[in-house]
PDB file of C-alpha atoms in Angstrom:
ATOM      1  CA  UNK A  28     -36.431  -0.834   7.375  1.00  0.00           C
ATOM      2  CA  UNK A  29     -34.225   1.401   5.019  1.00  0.00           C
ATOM      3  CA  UNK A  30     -36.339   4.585   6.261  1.00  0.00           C
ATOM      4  CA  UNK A  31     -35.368   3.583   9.438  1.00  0.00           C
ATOM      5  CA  UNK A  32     -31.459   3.253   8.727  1.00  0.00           C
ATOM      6  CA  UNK A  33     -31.563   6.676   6.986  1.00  0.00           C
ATOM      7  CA  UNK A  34     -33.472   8.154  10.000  1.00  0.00           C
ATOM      8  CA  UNK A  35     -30.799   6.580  12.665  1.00  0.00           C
ATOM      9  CA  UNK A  36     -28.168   8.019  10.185  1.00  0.00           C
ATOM     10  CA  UNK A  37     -26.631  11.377  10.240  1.00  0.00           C
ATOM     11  CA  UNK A  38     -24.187  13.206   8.061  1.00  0.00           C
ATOM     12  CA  UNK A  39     -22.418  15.808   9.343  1.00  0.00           C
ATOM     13  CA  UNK A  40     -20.189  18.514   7.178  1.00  0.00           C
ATOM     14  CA  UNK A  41     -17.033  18.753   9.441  1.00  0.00           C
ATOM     15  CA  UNK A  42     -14.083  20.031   6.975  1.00  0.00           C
ATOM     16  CA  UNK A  43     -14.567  22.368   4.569  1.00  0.00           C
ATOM     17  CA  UNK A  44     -12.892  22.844   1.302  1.00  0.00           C
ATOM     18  CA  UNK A  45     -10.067  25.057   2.073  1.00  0.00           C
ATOM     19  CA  UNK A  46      -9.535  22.862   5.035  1.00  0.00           C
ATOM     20  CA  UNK A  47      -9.634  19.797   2.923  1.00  0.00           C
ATOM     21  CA  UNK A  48      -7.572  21.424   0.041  1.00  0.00           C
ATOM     22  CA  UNK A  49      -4.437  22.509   2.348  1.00  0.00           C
ATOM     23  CA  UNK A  50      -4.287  18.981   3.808  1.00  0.00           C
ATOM     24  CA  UNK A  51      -3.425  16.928   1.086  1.00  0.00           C
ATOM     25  CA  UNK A  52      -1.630  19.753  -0.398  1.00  0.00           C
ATOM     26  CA  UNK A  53       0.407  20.201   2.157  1.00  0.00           C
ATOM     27  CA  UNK A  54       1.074  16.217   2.378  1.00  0.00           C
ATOM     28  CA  UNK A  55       2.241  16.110  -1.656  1.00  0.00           C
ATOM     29  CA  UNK A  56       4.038  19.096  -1.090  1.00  0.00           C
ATOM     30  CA  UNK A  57       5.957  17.608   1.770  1.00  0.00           C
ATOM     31  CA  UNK A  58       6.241  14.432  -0.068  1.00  0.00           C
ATOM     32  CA  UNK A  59       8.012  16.280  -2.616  1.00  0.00           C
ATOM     33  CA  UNK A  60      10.283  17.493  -0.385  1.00  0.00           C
ATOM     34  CA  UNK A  61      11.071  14.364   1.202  1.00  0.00           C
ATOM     35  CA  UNK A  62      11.578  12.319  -2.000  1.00  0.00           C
ATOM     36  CA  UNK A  63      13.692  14.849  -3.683  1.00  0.00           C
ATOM     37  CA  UNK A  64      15.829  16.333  -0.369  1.00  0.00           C
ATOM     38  CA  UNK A  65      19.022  13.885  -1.059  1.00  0.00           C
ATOM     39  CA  UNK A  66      19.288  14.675  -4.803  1.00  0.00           C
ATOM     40  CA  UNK A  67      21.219  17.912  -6.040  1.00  0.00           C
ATOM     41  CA  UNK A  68      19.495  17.124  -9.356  1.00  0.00           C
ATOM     42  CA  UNK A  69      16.076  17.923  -8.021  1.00  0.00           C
ATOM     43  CA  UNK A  70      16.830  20.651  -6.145  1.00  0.00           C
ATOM     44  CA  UNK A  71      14.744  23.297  -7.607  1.00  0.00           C
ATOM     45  CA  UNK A  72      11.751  20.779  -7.341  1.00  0.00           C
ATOM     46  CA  UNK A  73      12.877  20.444  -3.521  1.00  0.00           C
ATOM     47  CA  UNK A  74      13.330  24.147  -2.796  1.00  0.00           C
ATOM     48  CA  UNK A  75       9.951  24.425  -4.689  1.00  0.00           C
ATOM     49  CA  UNK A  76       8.073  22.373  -2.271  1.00  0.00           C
ATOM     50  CA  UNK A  77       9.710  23.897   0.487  1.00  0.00           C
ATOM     51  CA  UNK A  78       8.148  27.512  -0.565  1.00  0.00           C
ATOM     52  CA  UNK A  79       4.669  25.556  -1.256  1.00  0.00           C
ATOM     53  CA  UNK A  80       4.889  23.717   2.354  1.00  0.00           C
ATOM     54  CA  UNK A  81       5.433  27.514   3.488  1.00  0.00           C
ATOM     55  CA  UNK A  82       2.794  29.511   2.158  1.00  0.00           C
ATOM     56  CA  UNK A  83       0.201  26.339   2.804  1.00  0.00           C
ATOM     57  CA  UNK A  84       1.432  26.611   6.660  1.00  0.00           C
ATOM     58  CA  UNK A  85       1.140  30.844   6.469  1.00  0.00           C
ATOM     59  CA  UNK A  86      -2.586  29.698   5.033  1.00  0.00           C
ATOM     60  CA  UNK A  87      -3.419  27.756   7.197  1.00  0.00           C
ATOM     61  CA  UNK A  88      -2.593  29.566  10.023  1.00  0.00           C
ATOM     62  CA  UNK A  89      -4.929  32.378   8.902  1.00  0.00           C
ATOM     63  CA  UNK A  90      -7.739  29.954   8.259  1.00  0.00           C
ATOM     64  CA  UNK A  91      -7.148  28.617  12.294  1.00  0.00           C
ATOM     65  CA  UNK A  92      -8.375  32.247  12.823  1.00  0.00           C
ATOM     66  CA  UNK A  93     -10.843  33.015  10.439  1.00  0.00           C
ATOM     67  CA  UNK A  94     -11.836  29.857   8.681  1.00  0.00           C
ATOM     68  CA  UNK A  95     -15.356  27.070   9.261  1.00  0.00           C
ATOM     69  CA  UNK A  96     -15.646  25.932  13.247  1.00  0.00           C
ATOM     70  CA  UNK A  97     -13.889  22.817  13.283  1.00  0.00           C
ATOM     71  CA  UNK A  98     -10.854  24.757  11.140  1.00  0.00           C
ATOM     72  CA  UNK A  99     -10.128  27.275  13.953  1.00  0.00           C
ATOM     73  CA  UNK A 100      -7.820  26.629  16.531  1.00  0.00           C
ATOM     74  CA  UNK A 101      -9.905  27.519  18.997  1.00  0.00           C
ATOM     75  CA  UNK A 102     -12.296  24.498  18.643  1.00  0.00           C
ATOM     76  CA  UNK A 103     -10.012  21.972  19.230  1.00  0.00           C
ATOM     77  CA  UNK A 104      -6.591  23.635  21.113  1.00  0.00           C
ATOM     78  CA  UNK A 105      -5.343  21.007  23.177  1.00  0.00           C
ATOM     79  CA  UNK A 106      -5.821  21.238  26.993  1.00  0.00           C
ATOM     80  CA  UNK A 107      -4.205  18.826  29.261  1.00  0.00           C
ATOM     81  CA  UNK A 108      -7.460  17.615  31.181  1.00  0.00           C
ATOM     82  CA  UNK A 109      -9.208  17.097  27.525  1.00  0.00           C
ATOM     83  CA  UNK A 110      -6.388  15.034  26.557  1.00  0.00           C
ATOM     84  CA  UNK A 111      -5.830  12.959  29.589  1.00  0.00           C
ATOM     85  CA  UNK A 112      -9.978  12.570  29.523  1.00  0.00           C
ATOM     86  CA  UNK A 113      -9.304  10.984  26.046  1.00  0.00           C
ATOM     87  CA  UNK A 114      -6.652   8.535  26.767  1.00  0.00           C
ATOM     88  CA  UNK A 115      -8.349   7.339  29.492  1.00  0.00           C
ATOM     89  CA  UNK A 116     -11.642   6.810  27.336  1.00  0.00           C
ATOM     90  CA  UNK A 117      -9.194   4.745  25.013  1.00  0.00           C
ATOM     91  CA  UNK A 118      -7.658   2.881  27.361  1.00  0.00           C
ATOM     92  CA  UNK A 119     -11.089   2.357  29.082  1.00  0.00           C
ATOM     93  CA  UNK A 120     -12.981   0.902  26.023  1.00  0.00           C
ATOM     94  CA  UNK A 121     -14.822   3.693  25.283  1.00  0.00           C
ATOM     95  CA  UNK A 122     -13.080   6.031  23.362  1.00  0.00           C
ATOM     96  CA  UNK A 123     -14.965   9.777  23.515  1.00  0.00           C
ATOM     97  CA  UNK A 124     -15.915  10.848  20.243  1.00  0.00           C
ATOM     98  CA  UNK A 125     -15.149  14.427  18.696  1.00  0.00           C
ATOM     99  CA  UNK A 126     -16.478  15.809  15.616  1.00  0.00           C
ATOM    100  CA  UNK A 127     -13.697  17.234  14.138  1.00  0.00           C
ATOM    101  CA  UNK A 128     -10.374  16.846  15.855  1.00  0.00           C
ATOM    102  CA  UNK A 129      -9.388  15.027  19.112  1.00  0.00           C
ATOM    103  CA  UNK A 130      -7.136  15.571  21.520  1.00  0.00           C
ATOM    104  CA  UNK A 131      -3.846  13.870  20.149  1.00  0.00           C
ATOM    105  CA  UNK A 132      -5.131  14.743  16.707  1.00  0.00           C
ATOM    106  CA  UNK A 133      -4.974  18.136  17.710  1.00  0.00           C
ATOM    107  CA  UNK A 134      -1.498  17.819  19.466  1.00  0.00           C
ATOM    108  CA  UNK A 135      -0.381  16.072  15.659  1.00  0.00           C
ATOM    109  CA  UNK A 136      -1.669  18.901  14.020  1.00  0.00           C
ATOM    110  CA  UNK A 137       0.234  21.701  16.378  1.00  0.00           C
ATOM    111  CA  UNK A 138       2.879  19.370  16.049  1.00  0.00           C
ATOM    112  CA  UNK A 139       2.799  19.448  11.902  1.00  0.00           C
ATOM    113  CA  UNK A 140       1.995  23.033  11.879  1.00  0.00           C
ATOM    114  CA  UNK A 141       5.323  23.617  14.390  1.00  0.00           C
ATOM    115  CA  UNK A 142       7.717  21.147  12.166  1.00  0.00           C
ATOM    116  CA  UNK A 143       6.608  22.104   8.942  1.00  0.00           C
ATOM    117  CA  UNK A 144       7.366  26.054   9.844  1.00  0.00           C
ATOM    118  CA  UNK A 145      10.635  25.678  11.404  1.00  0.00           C
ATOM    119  CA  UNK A 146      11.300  22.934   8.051  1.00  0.00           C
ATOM    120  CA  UNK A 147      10.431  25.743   6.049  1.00  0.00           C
ATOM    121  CA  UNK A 148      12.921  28.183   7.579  1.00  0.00           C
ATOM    122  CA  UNK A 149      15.904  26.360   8.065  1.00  0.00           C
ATOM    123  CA  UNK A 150      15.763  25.395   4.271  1.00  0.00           C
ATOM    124  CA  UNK A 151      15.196  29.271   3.247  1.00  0.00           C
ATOM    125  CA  UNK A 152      18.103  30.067   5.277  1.00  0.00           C
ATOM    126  CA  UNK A 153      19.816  27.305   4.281  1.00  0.00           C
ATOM    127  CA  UNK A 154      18.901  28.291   0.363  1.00  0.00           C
ATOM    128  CA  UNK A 155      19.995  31.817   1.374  1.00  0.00           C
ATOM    129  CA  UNK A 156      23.304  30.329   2.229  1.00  0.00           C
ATOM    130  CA  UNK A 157      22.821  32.463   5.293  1.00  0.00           C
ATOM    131  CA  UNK A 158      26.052  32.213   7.622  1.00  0.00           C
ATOM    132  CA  UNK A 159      28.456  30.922   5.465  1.00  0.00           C
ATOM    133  CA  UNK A 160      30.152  27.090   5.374  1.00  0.00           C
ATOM    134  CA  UNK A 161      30.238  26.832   9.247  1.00  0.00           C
ATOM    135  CA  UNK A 162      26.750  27.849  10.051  1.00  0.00           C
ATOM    136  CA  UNK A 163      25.278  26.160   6.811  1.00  0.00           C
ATOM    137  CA  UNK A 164      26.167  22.868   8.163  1.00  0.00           C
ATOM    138  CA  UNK A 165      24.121  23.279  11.312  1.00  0.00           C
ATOM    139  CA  UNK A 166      21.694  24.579   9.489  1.00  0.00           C
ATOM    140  CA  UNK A 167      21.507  21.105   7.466  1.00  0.00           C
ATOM    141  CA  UNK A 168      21.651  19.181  10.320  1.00  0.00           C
ATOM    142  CA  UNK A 169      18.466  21.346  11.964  1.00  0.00           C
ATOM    143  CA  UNK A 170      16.865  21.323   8.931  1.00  0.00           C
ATOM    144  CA  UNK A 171      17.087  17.382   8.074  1.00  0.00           C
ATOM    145  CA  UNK A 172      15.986  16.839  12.007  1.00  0.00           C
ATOM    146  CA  UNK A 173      13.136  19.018  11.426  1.00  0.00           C
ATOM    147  CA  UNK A 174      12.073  17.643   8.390  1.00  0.00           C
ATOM    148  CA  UNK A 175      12.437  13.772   9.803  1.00  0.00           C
ATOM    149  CA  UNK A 176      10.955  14.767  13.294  1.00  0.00           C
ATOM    150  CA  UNK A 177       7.510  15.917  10.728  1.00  0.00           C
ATOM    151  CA  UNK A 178       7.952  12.877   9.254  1.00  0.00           C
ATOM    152  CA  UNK A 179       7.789  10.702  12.542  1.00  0.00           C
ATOM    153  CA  UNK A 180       4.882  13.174  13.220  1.00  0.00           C
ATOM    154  CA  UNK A 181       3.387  12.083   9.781  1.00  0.00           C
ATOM    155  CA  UNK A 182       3.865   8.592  10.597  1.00  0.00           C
ATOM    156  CA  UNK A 183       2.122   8.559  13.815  1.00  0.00           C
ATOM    157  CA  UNK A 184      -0.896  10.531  12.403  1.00  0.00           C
ATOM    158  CA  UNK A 185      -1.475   8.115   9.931  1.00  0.00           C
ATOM    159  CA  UNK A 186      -1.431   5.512  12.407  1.00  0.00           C
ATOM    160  CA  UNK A 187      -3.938   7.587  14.685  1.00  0.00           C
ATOM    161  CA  UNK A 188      -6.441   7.957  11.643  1.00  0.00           C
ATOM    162  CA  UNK A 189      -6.354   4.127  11.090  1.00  0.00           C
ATOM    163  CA  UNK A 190      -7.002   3.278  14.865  1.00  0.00           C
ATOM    164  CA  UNK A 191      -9.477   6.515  15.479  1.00  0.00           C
ATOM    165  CA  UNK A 192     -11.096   4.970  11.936  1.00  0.00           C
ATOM    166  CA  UNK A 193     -11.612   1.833  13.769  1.00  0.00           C
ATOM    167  CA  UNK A 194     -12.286   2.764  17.499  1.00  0.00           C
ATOM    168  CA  UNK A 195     -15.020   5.107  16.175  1.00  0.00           C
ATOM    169  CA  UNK A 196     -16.156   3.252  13.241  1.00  0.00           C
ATOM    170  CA  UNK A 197     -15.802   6.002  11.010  1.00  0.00           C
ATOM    171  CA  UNK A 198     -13.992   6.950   7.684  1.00  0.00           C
ATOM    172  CA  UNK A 199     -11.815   9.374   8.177  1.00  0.00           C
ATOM    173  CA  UNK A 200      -9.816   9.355   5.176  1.00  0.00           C
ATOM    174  CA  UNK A 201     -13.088   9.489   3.393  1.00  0.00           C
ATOM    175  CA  UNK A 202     -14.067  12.626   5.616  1.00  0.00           C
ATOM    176  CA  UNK A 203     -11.268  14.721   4.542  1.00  0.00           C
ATOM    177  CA  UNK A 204     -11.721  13.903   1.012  1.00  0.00           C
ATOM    178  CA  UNK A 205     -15.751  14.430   1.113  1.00  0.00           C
ATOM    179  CA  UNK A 206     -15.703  16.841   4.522  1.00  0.00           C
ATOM    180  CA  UNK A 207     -18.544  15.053   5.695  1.00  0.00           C
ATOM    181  CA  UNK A 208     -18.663  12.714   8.795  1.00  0.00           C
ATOM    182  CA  UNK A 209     -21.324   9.854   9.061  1.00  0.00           C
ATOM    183  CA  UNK A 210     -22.253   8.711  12.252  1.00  0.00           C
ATOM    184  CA  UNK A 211     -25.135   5.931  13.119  1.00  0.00           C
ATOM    185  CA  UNK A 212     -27.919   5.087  15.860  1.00  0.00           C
ATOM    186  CA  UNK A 213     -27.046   6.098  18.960  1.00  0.00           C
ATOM    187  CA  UNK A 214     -23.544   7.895  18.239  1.00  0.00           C
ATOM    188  CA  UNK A 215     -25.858  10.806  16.822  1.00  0.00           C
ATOM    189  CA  UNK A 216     -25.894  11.693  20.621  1.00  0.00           C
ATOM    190  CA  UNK A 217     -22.116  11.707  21.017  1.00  0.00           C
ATOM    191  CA  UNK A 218     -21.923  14.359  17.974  1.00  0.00           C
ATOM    192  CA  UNK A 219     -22.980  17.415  19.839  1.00  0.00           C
ATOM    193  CA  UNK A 220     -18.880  17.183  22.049  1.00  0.00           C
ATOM    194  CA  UNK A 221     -16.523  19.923  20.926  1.00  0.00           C
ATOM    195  CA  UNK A 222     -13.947  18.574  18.794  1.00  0.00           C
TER     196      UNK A 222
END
């Protein structure tokens, strides 16, 4: 019987390091940020962050060109039919099932990638004092909604990894920490779908 389970079994290596590195640096980086934004104490640890949360997103935007498969953009850019496919899968019962991303994981990720960058530039110009008084206040009020908007963003990811955990009765907090999916029985057949 165990022979058996190992044979039905199948581990797949979906994110590799450098994937898996930049992801949870990227979310204590813009932790950091967000805990220390309202303090004038901390701000050298905040503006700190900021420049980490920059050159992680300038990384990572190289590796969706050049990186593993399921790192480049390319293997999981968002088209409207894939993601109104999905939904409907979900809302049908039978949620499709992607290797690496899905469709509204994908859209979160763009979403992150978009945030995080225009985040990152409001705060260097912000830093820079660039504009003066008058401008500098807009600039803090962009830069705050920027920085909250990624945080909704954040929020909502988690909450898709938690339900796609579930609906596809998978780990996948334990997949970006080991970069290895699991799947079981007759899901091996489902693995082969772009993700």
């Amino acid at each position: 019987m165990a022979n058996e389970s190992m044979v039905n079994s199948l581990r797949i290596r979906v994110w590799d390091a450098p994937t898996r590195i930049f992801h949870w640096s990227l979310a204590l980086a813009f932790s950091v940020a967000m805990l220390t934004s309202e303090s004038e104490r901390w701000r050298d640890l905040h503006v700190t962050a900021g420049y980490t949360l920059a050159g992680l997103l300038a990384f990572r935007l190289l590796w969706g060109a050049v990186g593993s498969r399921y790192a480049r953009f390319s293997e999981f850019w968002p088209r409207p039919q894939a993601i109104i496919d999905y939904v409907k899968s979900i809302l049908a019962g039978k949620p499709q099932h992607f290797v690496g991303h899905n469709p509204l994981g994908a859209i979160a990720i763009f979403l992150l990638l978009g945030l995080g960058a225009l985040t990152a530039l409001s705060g260097w110009l912000l830093y820079r004092e660039f504009g003066g008084h008058r401008l500098g206040e807009a600039l803090e009020e962009m830069h705050e909604a920027f920085a909250y908007g990624m945080l909704t963003v954040v929020a909502i990811h988690l909450c898709g990894v938690a339900v796609g955990s579930v609906l596809h009765r998978e780990n996948l907090i334990a997949a970006m920490l080991t970069g290895y999916k699991e799947r079981k029985g007759a899901d091996n057949e489902s693995v082969a779908g772009r993700g």
